[in-house]
mmCIF file of C-alpha atoms and ligand atoms in Angstrom:
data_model
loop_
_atom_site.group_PDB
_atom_site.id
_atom_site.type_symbol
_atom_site.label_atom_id
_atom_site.label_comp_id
_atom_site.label_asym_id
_atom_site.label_seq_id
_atom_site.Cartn_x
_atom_site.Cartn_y
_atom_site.Cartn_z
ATOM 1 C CA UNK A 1 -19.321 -0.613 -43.577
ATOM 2 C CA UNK A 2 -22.681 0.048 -42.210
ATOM 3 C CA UNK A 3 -22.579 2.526 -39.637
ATOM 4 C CA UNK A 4 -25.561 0.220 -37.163
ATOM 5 C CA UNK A 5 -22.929 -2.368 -37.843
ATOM 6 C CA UNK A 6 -20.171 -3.512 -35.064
ATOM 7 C CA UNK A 7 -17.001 -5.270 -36.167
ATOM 8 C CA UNK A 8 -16.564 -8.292 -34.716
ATOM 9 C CA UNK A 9 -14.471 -7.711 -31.686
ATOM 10 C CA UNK A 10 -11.402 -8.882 -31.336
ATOM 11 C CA UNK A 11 -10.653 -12.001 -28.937
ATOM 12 C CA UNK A 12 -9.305 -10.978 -25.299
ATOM 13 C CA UNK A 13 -9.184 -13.276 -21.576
ATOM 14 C CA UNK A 14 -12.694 -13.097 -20.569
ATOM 15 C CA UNK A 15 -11.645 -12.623 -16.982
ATOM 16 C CA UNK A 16 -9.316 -9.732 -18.501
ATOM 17 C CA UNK A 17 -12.526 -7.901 -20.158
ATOM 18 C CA UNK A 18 -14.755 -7.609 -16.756
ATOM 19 C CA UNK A 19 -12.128 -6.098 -14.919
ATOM 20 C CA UNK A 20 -12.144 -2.702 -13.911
ATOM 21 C CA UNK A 21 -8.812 -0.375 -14.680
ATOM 22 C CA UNK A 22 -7.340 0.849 -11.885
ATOM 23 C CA UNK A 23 -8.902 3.557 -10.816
ATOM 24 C CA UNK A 24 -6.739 6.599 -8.848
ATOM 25 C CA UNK A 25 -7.740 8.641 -6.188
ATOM 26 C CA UNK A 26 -9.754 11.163 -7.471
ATOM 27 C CA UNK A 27 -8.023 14.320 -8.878
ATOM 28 C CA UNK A 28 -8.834 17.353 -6.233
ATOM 29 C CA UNK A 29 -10.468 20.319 -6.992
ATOM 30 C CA UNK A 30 -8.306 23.543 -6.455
ATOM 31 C CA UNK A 31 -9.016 24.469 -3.021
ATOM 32 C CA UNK A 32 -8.953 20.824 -1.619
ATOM 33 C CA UNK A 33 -6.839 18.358 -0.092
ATOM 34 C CA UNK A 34 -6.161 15.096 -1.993
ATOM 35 C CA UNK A 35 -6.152 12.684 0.695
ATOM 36 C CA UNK A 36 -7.343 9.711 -1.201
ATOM 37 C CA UNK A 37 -3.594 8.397 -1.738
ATOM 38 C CA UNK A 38 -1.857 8.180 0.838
ATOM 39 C CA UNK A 39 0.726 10.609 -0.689
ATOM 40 C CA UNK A 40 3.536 12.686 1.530
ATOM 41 C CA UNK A 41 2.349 16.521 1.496
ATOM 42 C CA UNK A 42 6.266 17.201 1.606
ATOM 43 C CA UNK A 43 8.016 18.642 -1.112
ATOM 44 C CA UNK A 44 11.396 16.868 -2.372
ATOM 45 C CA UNK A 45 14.051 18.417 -0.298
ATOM 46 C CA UNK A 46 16.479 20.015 -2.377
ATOM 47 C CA UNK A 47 19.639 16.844 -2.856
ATOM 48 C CA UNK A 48 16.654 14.850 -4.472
ATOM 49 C CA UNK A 49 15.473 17.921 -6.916
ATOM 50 C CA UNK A 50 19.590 18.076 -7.649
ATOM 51 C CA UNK A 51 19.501 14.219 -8.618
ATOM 52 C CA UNK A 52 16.350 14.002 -10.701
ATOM 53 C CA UNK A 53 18.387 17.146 -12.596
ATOM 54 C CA UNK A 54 21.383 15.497 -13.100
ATOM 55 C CA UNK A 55 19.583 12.382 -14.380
ATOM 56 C CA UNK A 56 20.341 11.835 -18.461
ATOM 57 C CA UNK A 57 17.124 11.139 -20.359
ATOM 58 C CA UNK A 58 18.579 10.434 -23.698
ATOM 59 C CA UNK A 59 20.179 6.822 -22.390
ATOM 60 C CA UNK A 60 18.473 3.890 -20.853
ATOM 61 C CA UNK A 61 18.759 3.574 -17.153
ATOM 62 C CA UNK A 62 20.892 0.845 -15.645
ATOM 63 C CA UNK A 63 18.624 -2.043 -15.605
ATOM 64 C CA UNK A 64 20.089 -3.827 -12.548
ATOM 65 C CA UNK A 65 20.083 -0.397 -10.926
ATOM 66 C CA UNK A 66 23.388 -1.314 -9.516
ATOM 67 C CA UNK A 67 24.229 1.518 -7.390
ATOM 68 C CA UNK A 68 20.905 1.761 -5.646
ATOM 69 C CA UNK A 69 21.045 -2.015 -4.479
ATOM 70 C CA UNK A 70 24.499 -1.820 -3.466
ATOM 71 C CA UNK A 71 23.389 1.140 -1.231
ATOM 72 C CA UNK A 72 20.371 -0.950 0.115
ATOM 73 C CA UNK A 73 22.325 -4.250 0.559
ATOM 74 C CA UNK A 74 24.719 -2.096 2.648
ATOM 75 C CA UNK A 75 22.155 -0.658 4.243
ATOM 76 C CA UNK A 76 19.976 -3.628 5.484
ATOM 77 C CA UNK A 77 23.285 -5.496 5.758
ATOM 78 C CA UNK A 78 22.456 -7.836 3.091
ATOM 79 C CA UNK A 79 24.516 -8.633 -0.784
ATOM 80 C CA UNK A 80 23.153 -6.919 -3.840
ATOM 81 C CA UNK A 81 21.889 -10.218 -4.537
ATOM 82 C CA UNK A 82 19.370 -10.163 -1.914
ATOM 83 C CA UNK A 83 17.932 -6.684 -3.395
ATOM 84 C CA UNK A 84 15.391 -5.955 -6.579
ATOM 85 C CA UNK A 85 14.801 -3.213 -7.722
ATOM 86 C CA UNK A 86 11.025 -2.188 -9.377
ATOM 87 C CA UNK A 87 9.061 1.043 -10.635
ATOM 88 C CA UNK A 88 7.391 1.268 -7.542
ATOM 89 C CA UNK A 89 6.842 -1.861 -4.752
ATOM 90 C CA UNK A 90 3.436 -2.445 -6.700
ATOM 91 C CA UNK A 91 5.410 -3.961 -9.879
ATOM 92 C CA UNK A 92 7.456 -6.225 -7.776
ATOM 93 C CA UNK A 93 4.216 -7.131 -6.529
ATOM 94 C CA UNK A 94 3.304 -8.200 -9.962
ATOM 95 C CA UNK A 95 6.439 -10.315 -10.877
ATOM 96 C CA UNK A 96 6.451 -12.095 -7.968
ATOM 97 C CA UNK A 97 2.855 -13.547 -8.321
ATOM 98 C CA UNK A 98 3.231 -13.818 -12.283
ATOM 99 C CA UNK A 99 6.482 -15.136 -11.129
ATOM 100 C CA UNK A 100 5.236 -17.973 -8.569
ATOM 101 C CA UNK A 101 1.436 -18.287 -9.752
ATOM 102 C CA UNK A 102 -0.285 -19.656 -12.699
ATOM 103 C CA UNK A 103 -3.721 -20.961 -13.619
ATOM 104 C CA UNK A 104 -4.685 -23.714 -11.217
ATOM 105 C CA UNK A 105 -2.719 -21.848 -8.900
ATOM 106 C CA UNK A 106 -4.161 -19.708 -5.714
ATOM 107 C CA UNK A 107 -3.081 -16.519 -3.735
ATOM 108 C CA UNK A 108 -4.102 -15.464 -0.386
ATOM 109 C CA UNK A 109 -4.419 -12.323 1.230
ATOM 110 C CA UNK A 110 -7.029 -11.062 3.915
ATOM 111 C CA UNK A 111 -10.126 -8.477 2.723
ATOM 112 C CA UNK A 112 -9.824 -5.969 2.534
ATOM 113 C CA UNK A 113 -6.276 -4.779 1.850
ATOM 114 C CA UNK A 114 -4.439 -3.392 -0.839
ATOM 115 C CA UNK A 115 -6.992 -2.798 -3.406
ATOM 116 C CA UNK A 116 -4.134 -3.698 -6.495
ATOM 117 C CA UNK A 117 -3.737 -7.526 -5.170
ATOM 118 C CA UNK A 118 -7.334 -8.676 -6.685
ATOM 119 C CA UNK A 119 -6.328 -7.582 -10.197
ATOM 120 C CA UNK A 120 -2.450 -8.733 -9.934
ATOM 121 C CA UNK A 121 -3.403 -11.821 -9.044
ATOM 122 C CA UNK A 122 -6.669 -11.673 -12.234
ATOM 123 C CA UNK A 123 -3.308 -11.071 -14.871
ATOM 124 C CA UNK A 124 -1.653 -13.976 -13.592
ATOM 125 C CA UNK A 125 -3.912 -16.392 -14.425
ATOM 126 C CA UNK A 126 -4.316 -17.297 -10.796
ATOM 127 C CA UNK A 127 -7.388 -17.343 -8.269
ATOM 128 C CA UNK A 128 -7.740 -15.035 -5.048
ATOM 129 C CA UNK A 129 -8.180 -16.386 -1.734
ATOM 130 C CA UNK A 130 -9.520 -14.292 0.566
ATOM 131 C CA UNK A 131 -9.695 -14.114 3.980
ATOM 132 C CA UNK A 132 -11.772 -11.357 6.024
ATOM 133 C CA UNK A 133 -10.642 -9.319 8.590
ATOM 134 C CA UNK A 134 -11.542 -9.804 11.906
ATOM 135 C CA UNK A 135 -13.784 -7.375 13.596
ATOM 136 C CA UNK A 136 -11.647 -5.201 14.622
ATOM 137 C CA UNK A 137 -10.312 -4.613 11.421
ATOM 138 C CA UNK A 138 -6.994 -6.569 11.085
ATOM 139 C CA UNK A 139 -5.193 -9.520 9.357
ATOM 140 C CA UNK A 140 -6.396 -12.935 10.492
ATOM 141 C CA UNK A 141 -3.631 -14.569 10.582
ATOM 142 C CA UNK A 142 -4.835 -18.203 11.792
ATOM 143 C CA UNK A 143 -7.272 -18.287 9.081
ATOM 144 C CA UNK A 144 -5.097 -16.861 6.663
ATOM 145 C CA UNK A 145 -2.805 -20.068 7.778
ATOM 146 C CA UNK A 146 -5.894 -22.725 7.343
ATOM 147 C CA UNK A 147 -6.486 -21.100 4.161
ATOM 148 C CA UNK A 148 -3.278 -22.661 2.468
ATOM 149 C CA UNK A 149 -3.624 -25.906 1.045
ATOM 150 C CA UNK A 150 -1.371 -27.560 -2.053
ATOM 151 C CA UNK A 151 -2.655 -25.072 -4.578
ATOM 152 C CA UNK A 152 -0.910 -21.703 -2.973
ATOM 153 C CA UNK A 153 2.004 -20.492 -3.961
ATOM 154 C CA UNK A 154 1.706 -17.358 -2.293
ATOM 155 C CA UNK A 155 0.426 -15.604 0.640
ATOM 156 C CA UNK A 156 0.640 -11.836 0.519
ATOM 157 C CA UNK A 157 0.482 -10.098 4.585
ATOM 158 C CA UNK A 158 0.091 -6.435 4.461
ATOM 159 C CA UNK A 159 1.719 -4.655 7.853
ATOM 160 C CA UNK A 160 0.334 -2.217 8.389
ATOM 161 C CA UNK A 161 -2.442 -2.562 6.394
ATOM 162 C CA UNK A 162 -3.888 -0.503 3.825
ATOM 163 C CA UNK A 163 -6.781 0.083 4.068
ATOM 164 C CA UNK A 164 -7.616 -0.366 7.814
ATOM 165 C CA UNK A 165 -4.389 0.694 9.230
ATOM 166 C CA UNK A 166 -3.920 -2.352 11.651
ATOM 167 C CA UNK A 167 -0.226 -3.802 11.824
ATOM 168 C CA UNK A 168 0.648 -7.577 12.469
ATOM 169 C CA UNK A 169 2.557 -8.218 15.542
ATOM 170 C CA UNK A 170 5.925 -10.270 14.945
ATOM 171 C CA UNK A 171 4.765 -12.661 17.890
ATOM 172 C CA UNK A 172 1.551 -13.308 15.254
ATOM 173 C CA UNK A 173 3.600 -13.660 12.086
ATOM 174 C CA UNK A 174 6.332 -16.022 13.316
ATOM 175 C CA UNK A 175 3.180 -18.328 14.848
ATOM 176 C CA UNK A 176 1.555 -18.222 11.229
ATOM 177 C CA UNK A 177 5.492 -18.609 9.932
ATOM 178 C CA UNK A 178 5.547 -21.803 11.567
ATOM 179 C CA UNK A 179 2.777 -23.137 9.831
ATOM 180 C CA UNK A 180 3.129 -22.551 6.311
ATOM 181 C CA UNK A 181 4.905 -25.029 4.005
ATOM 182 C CA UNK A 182 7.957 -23.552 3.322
ATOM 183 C CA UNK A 183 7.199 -23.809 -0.262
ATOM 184 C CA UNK A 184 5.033 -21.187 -0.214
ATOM 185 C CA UNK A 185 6.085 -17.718 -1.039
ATOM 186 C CA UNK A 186 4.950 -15.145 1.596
ATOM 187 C CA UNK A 187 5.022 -11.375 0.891
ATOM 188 C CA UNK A 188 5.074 -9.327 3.625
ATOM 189 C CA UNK A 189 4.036 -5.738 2.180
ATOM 190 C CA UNK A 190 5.487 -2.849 4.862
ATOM 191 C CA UNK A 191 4.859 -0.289 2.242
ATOM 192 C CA UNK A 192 3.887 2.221 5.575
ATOM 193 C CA UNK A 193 7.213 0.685 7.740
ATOM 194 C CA UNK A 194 8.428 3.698 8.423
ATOM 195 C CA UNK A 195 5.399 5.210 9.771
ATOM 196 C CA UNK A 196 5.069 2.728 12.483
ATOM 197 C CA UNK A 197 5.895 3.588 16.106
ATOM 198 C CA UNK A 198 4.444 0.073 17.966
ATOM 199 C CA UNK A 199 7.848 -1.888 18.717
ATOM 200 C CA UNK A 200 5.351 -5.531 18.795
ATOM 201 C CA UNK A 201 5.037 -4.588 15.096
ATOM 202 C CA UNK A 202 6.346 -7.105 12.742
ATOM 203 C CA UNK A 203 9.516 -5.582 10.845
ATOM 204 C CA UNK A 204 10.637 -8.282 7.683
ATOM 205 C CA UNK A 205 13.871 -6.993 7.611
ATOM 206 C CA UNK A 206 14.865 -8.818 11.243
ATOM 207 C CA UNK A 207 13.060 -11.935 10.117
ATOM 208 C CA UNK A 208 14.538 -12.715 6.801
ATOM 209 C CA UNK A 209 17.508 -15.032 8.057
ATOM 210 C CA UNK A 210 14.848 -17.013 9.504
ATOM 211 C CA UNK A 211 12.671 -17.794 6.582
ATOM 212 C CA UNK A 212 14.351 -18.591 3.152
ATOM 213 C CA UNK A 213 10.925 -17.966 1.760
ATOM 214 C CA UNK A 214 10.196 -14.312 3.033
ATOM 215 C CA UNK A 215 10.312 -12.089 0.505
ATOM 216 C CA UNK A 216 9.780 -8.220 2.131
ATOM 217 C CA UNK A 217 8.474 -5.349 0.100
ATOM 218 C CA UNK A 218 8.854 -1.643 0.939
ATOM 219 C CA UNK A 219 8.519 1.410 -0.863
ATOM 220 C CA UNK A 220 9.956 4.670 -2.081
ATOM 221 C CA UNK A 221 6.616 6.654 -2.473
ATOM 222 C CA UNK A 222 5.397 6.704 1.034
ATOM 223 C CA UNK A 223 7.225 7.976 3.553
ATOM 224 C CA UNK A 224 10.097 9.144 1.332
ATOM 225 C CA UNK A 225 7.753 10.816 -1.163
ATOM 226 C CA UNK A 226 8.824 10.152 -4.206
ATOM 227 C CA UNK A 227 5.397 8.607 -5.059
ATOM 228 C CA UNK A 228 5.602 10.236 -8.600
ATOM 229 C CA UNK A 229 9.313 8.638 -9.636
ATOM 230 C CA UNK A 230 8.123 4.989 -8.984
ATOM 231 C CA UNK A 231 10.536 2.620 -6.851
ATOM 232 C CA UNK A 232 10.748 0.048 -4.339
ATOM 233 C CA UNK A 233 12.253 -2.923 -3.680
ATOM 234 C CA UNK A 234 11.794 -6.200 -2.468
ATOM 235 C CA UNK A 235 14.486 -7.739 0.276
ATOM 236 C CA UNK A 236 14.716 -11.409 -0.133
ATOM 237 C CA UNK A 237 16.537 -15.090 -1.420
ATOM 238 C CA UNK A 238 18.335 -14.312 -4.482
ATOM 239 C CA UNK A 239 16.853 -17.362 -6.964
ATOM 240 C CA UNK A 240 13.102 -15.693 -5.870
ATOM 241 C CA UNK A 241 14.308 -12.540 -7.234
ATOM 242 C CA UNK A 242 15.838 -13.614 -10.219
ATOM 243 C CA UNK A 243 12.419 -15.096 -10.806
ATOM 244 C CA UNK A 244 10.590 -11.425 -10.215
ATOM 245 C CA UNK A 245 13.658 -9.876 -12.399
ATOM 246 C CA UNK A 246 12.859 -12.442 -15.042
ATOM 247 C CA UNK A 247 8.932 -11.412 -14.990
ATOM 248 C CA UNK A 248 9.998 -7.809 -15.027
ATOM 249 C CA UNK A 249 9.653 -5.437 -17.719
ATOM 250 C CA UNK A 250 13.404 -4.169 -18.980
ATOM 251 C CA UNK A 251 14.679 -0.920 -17.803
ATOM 252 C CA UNK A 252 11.264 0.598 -16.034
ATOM 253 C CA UNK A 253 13.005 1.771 -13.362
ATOM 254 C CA UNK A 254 14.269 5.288 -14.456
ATOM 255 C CA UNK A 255 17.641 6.895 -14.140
ATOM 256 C CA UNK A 256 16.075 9.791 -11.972
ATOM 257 C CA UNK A 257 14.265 7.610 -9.667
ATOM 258 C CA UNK A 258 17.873 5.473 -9.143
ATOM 259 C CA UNK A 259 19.230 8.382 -8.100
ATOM 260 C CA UNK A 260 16.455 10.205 -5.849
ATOM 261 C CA UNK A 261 16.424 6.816 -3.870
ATOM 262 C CA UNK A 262 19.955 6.504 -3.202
ATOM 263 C CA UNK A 263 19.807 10.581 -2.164
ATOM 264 C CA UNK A 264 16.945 9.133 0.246
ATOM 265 C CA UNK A 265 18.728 6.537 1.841
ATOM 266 C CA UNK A 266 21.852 9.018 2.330
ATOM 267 C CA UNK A 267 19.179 11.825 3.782
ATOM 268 C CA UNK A 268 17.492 9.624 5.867
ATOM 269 C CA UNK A 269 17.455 10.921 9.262
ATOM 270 C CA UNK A 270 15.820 14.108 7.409
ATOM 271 C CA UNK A 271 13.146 12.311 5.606
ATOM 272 C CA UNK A 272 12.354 10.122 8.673
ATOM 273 C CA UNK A 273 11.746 13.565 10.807
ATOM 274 C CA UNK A 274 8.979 14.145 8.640
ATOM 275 C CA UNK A 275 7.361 11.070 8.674
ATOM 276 C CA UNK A 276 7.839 11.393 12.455
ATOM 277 C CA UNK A 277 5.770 14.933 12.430
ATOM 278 C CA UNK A 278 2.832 12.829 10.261
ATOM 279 C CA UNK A 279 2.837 9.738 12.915
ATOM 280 C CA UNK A 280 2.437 12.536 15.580
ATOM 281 C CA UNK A 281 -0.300 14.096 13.183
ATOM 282 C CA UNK A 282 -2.014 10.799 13.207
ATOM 283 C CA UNK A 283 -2.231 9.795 16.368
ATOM 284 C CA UNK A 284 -3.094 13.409 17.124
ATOM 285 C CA UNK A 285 -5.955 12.705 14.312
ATOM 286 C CA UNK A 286 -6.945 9.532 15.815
ATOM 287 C CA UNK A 287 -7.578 10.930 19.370
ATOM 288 C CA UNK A 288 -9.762 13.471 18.162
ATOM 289 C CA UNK A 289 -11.756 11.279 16.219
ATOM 290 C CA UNK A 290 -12.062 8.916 19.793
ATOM 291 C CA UNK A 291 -13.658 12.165 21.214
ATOM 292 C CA UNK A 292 -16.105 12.513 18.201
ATOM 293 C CA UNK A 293 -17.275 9.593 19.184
ATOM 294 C CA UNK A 294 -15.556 7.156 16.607
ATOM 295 C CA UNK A 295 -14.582 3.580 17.709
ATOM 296 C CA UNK A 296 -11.424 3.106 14.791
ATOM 297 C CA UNK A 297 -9.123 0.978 15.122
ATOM 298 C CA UNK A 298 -5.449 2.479 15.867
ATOM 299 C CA UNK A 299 -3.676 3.998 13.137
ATOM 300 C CA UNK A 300 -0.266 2.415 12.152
ATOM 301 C CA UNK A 301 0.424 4.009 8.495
ATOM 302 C CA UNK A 302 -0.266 7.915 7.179
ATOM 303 C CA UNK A 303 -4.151 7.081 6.749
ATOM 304 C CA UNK A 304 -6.752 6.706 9.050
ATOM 305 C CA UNK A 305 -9.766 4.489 8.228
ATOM 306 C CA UNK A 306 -13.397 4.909 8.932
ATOM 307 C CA UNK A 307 -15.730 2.019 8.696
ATOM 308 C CA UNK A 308 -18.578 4.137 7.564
ATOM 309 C CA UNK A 309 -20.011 0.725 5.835
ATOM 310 C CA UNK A 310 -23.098 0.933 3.783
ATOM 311 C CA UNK A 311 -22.982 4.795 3.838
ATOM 312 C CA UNK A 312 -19.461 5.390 2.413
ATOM 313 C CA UNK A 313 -20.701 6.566 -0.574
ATOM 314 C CA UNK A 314 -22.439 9.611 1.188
ATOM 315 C CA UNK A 315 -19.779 10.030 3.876
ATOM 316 C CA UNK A 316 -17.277 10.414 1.253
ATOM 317 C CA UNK A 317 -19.247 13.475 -0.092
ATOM 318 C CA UNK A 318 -19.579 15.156 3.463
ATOM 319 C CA UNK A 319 -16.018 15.528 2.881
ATOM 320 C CA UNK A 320 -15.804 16.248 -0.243
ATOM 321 C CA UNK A 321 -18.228 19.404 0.733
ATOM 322 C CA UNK A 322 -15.884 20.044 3.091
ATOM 323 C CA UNK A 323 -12.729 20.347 0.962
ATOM 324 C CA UNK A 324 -11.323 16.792 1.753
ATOM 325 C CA UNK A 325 -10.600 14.318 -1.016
ATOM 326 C CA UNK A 326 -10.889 10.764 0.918
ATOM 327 C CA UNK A 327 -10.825 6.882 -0.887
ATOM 328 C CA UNK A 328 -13.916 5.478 -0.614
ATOM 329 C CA UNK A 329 -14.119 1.478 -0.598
ATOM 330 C CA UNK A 330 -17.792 0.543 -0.358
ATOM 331 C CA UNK A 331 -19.429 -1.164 1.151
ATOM 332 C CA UNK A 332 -16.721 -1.166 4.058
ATOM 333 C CA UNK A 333 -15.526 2.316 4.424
ATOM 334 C CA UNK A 334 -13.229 5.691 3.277
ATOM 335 C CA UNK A 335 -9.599 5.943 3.660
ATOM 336 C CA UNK A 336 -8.296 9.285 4.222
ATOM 337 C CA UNK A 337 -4.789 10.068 4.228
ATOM 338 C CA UNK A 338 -2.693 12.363 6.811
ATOM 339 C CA UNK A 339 -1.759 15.495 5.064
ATOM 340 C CA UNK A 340 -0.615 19.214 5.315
ATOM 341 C CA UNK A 341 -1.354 20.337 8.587
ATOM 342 C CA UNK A 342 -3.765 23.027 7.083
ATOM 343 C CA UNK A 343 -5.813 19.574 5.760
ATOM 344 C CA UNK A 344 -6.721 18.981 9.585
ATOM 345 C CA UNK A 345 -9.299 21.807 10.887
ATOM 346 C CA UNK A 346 -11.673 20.296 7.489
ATOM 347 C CA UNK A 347 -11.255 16.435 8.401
ATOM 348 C CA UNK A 348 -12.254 16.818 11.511
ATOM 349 C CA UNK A 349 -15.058 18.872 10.723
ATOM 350 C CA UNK A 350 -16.103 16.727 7.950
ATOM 351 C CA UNK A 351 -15.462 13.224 10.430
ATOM 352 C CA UNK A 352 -17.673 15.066 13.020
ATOM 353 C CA UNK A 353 -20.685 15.625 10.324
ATOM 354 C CA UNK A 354 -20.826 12.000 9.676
ATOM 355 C CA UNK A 355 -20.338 10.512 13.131
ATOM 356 C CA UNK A 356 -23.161 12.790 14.314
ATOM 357 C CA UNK A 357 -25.678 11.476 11.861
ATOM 358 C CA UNK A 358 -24.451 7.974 11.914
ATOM 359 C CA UNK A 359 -24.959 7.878 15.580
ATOM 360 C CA UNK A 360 -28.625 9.535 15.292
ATOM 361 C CA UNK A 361 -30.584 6.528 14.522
ATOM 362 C CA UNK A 362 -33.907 9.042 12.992
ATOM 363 C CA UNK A 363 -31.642 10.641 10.644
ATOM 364 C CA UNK A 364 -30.007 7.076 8.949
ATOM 365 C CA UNK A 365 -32.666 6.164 6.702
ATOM 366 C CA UNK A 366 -32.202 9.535 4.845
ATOM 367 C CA UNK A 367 -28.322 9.268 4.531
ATOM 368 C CA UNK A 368 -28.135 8.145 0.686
HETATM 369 C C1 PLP B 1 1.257 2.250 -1.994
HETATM 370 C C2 PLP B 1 1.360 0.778 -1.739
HETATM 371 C C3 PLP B 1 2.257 -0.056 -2.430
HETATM 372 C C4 PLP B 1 3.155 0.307 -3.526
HETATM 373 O O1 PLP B 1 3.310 1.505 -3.970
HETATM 374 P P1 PLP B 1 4.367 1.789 -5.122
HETATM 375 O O2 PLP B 1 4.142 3.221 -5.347
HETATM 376 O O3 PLP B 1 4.038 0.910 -6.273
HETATM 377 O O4 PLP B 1 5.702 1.450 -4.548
HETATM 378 C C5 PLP B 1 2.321 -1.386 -2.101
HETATM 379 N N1 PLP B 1 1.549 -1.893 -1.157
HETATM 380 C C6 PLP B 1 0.687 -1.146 -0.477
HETATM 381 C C7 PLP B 1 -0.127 -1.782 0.568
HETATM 382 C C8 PLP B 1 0.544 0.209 -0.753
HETATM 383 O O5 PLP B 1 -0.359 0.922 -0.100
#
């Protein structure tokens, strides 16, 4: 074969080909704090370490992960049936829209949120719907609601929300509950649950006797840190999650992961202490970026974000400079996540640097 000469490449889904792969927070250099995804800075207490160890690796895990929903159902007062179990809340994410959306068929979600919903919804075969934020940075719900028409089959709500941090009231989600078709699959992502502290915040776990098509999603990798194991589970009607167990790949949930979750559930009260310390830390955060002279909406997960709009690109490298790893979503803003307490003296120093030239009008043209 001539060298100059290309093979003839090989067919793949056009829409497939322009994505972008998922791209991770960026690795951080030794000295700095990775605080691009939204990662615990606790390490495993020890019961968890003991269960990953006494985890077999030569035998497949038990694909029903029978043990773990058993200890959920019992937990959330609920039958087995009404649990699934997936390698992290982001696969269950996938099944259910493979699960409930084809071509021809829509999704919505507000923008922006959860930067993995775009590209879930691309492999499906399905088209994104939309819907911005409001101004101050939160679900909007009523136009979320006047976005559904015969062609959804599911609407995703993210509480709180990642990126922006803003939670949905359960006085605002039962209103848009009453006007969706009942049909219609609605996901209510509470990856960050645990981290809230507002009691008007939705919780889906009180709401799903009400509305046969709730499914609720929640996570392992947040507040209990075990980010790196991969699990979640949804909560939710038992013929919906046969249909996201159908869609799943076999046996990805791991032995090890099984058995750090169940440990979790049993060691609550300690886990939820921590994540107690980093809502304190945030709000702690969040006042002293008020005093910078931020206007940010109030934090409800273990981020903070800062709509630094059209100069996110440089604000992202003021901290960066200053030792601070943060998720930059241009052209709206960075996400940085709350961290080890020694993480704290460099945000703020780094948050300060950029308010101080985004407020000085003279300076702005030179930003990028
Ligand atoms: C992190 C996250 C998830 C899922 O994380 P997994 O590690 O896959 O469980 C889901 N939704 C949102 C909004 C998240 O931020």
């Amino acid at each position: 074969m001539n060298a100059s000469e290309q093979p003839p490449r090989v067919r793949l889904r056009p829409e497939i080909e322009k994505m972008q792969p998922y791209r991770q927070g960026k690795p951080a250099a030794e000295d700095a704090f990775k605080l691009s995804s939204n990662e615990n800075p606790f390490d495993p207490i020890p019961a968890v370490l003991e269960a990953i160890a006494a985890s077999s690796v030569n035998r497949y895990p038990d694909g029903a992960a029978t043990a773990l929903r058993a200890t959920l159902a019992a937990h959330y007062g609920l039958t087995p049936d009404n649990v699934h179990i997936g390698a992290g809340s982001a696969s269950i994410l996938a099944q259910l829209i493979t699960a409930a959306a084809g071509v021809g068929d829509e999704v919505v979600y507000s923008w922006r949120s959860f930067e993995a919903y775009p590209g879930l919804v691309m492999v499906a075969g399905a088209t994104s719907v939309q819907v911005p934020n409001t101004g101050d940075h939160r679900h909007d719900l009523p136009a979320m609601a006047a976005a559904v028409t015969d062609r959804t089959r599911v609407v995703i709500v993210c509480s709180p929300n990642n990126p922006t941090g803003a939670i949905v009231t359960k006085d605002e989600f039962v209103a848009f509950m009453a006007t969706v078709p009942q049909t219609v699959l609605v996901l209510l992502d509470e990856a960050y649950i645990e981290f809230v502290t507002d009691p008007t915040a939705v919780r889906g776990t009180e709401l799903l006797a009400d509305y046969p098509n709730l499914v609720v999603l929640r996570t392992f990798s947040k507040a209990y840190g075990l980010a790196g194991l991969r699990v979640g589970y949804a909560l939710g009607a038992e013929y919906v999650l046969d249909a996201a167990r159908a869609s799943a790949i076999p046996l990805s949930v791991i032995e090890a992961a099984q058995r750090a979750a169940i440990v979790s559930i049993e060691h609550q009260a300690e886990l939820l202490e921590r994540v107690g310390h980093l809502a304190e830390l945030r709000d702690r955060i969040w006042t002293s970026l008020g005093e910078q002279g931020w206007s940010i909406p109030r934090p409800h997960g273990n981020f903070i974000w800062l709509p630094t709009g059209e100069h996110t690109a440089w604000a992202a490298e003021v901290f960066s400079d200053n030792g601070i790893v943060v998720r930059a979503l241009a052209p709206e803003g960075l996400r940085v996540s709350i961290g080890e307490h020694e993480s704290v003296e460099k945000l703020l120093r780094a948050a300060e640097e950029v308010v101080v030239k985004l407020r000085t009008p003279s300076t702005e043209a030179t930003l990028d």
